[in-house]
Amino acid sequence: GDSVTQMEGPVTLSEEAFLTINCTYTATGYPSLFWYVQYPGEGLQLLLKATKADDKGSNKGFEATYRKETTSFHLEKGSVQVSDSAVYFCALRENSGGYQKVTFGIGTKLQVIP
Amino acid sequence: NAGVTQTPKFQVLKTGQSMTLQCAQDMNHNSMYWYRQDPGMGLRLIYYSASEGTTDKGEVPNGYNVSRLNKREFSLRLESAAPSQTSVYFCASSSHTFGSGTRLTVV
């Protein structure tokens, strides 16, 4: 079956540091890939997505590139801010029997300190 | 504002009590989903509804029932709550727009 692997963290960085959160996946078909962000006490919000190989998703300074050859979708940001502190979920989505099946990673907690 | 609305936001139940979590979306989406979120396990699908009038089991359906009342509403019911159902529950629509969650504690 489908699966998504990411480290749980927490990842602790100083403000303005470079961020990488690794995400790898296994899938039976050709999934779309997503990063979601969850701020404390809130639901998940879509951060960025990529629907095919070599696509780059980007939003709010975050980027991730769909790498089919390495089955990866690593999240990067050049300079993190305290306001980026949150939990980040990598996910893949495939059409399955009439609905969109989404498989989530366990989430990586990011803490940015001033 | 368009989106997914969940109620209640917080709930404490005693073991054996029942309750229904409500979810409504105003985006005219066909599919709706219920997930639970537990530490170290990410989000796991409980039930989903591909369209009005249909529901199907997800990864962890035991102990839950659902009702797709109409296109807007998709409720999750716990008939006899157990401590293992202590979790944060999220409803989502087709585009995986999420509600803000229901934090449920079963004591």
Tab-separated table of C-alpha atoms in Angstrom, chain A:
chain	number	residue	atom	x	y	z
A	1	GLY	CA	0.000	0.000	0.000
A	2	ASP	CA	0.857	3.659	-0.127
A	3	SER	CA	3.026	5.191	2.580
A	4	VAL	CA	4.752	8.455	3.428
A	5	THR	CA	7.873	8.680	5.581
A	6	GLN	CA	9.066	11.813	7.376
A	7	MET	CA	10.899	12.443	10.614
A	8	GLU	CA	8.769	13.350	13.628
A	9	GLY	CA	11.151	15.877	15.100
A	10	PRO	CA	11.067	18.269	16.741
A	11	VAL	CA	13.357	20.169	14.436
A	12	THR	CA	14.727	23.213	16.259
A	13	LEU	CA	16.262	26.052	14.250
A	14	SER	CA	17.340	29.598	14.893
A	15	GLU	CA	15.556	32.368	13.058
A	16	GLU	CA	16.896	32.901	9.490
A	17	ALA	CA	18.342	29.371	9.316
A	18	PHE	CA	17.816	27.111	6.306
A	19	LEU	CA	15.120	24.474	6.624
A	20	THR	CA	14.902	21.029	5.067
A	21	ILE	CA	12.278	18.482	6.052
A	22	ASN	CA	12.699	15.211	4.223
A	23	CYS	CA	9.772	13.281	2.818
A	24	THR	CA	9.853	10.024	0.855
A	25	TYR	CA	6.951	7.979	-0.363
A	26	THR	CA	5.867	4.675	-1.817
A	27	ALA	CA	2.857	4.511	-4.101
A	28	THR	CA	1.303	2.066	-6.522
A	29	GLY	CA	0.385	4.673	-9.132
A	30	TYR	CA	1.285	8.262	-9.975
A	31	PRO	CA	0.228	10.317	-6.986
A	32	SER	CA	-0.010	14.031	-6.405
A	33	LEU	CA	2.154	15.226	-3.519
A	34	PHE	CA	1.352	17.793	-0.859
A	35	TRP	CA	2.720	19.606	2.139
A	36	TYR	CA	0.279	20.726	4.805
A	37	VAL	CA	0.967	22.969	7.793
A	38	GLN	CA	-0.802	22.827	11.139
A	39	TYR	CA	-0.487	25.720	13.562
A	40	PRO	CA	-1.258	25.081	17.250
A	41	GLY	CA	-4.950	24.501	17.894
A	42	GLU	CA	-5.882	24.647	14.224
A	43	GLY	CA	-6.667	22.292	11.370
A	44	LEU	CA	-4.358	21.437	8.505
A	45	GLN	CA	-3.838	24.009	5.777
A	46	LEU	CA	-2.530	23.207	2.332
A	47	LEU	CA	0.937	24.752	1.984
A	48	LEU	CA	1.967	23.615	-1.502
A	49	LYS	CA	1.486	20.813	-3.977
A	50	ALA	CA	2.925	19.165	-7.080
A	51	THR	CA	0.971	16.940	-9.413
A	52	LYS	CA	3.630	15.375	-11.634
A	53	ALA	CA	7.309	14.523	-11.754
A	54	ASP	CA	9.725	17.478	-11.705
A	55	ASP	CA	6.979	19.931	-10.734
A	56	LYS	CA	7.997	22.426	-8.067
A	57	GLY	CA	5.406	23.618	-5.581
A	58	SER	CA	6.015	26.885	-3.759
A	59	ASN	CA	4.235	29.148	-1.301
A	60	LYS	CA	5.242	31.641	1.415
A	61	GLY	CA	8.942	31.020	0.724
A	62	PHE	CA	8.602	27.238	1.020
A	63	GLU	CA	9.454	24.980	-1.916
A	64	ALA	CA	9.349	21.283	-2.718
A	65	THR	CA	10.157	19.415	-5.937
A	66	TYR	CA	8.486	16.175	-7.005
A	67	ARG	CA	11.364	13.737	-7.582
A	68	LYS	CA	10.037	10.525	-9.068
A	69	GLU	CA	13.459	8.912	-9.417
A	70	THR	CA	14.105	9.183	-5.677
A	71	THR	CA	10.411	9.083	-4.637
A	72	SER	CA	10.933	12.226	-2.595
A	73	PHE	CA	9.274	15.586	-1.956
A	74	HIS	CA	11.528	17.425	0.483
A	75	LEU	CA	10.346	20.725	1.925
A	76	GLU	CA	12.804	23.643	1.974
A	77	LYS	CA	12.858	27.260	3.049
A	78	GLY	CA	15.843	29.559	2.824
A	79	SER	CA	15.250	31.623	5.952
A	80	VAL	CA	12.775	30.530	8.608
A	81	GLN	CA	10.894	32.850	10.931
A	82	VAL	CA	9.463	32.318	14.388
A	83	SER	CA	6.010	32.412	12.797
A	84	ASP	CA	6.897	29.255	10.811
A	85	SER	CA	6.805	27.201	14.017
A	86	ALA	CA	4.191	24.523	13.329
A	87	VAL	CA	3.766	20.873	12.408
A	88	TYR	CA	4.352	20.024	8.741
A	89	PHE	CA	2.721	17.024	7.089
A	90	CYS	CA	3.797	15.441	3.832
A	91	ALA	CA	1.015	13.616	1.985
A	92	LEU	CA	0.248	11.847	-1.255
A	93	ARG	CA	-3.094	11.607	-3.010
A	94	GLU	CA	-4.356	9.045	-5.475
A	95	ASN	CA	-7.746	8.391	-6.985
A	96	SER	CA	-9.089	5.178	-5.526
A	97	GLY	CA	-12.488	3.684	-6.190
A	98	GLY	CA	-14.274	6.981	-6.750
A	99	TYR	CA	-12.683	9.036	-4.013
A	100	GLN	CA	-9.365	10.758	-3.449
A	101	LYS	CA	-7.350	8.655	-1.048
A	102	VAL	CA	-4.849	10.723	0.919
A	103	THR	CA	-2.002	9.138	2.873
A	104	PHE	CA	-0.285	11.352	5.440
A	105	GLY	CA	3.113	11.198	7.056
A	106	ILE	CA	3.310	11.420	10.835
A	107	GLY	CA	4.106	15.136	10.797
A	108	THR	CA	7.320	17.000	11.629
A	109	LYS	CA	7.242	19.581	14.381
A	110	LEU	CA	9.320	22.682	13.630
A	111	GLN	CA	10.384	25.044	16.385
A	112	VAL	CA	12.059	28.308	15.388
A	113	ILE	CA	13.753	30.234	18.168
A	114	PRO	CA	14.592	33.950	18.003
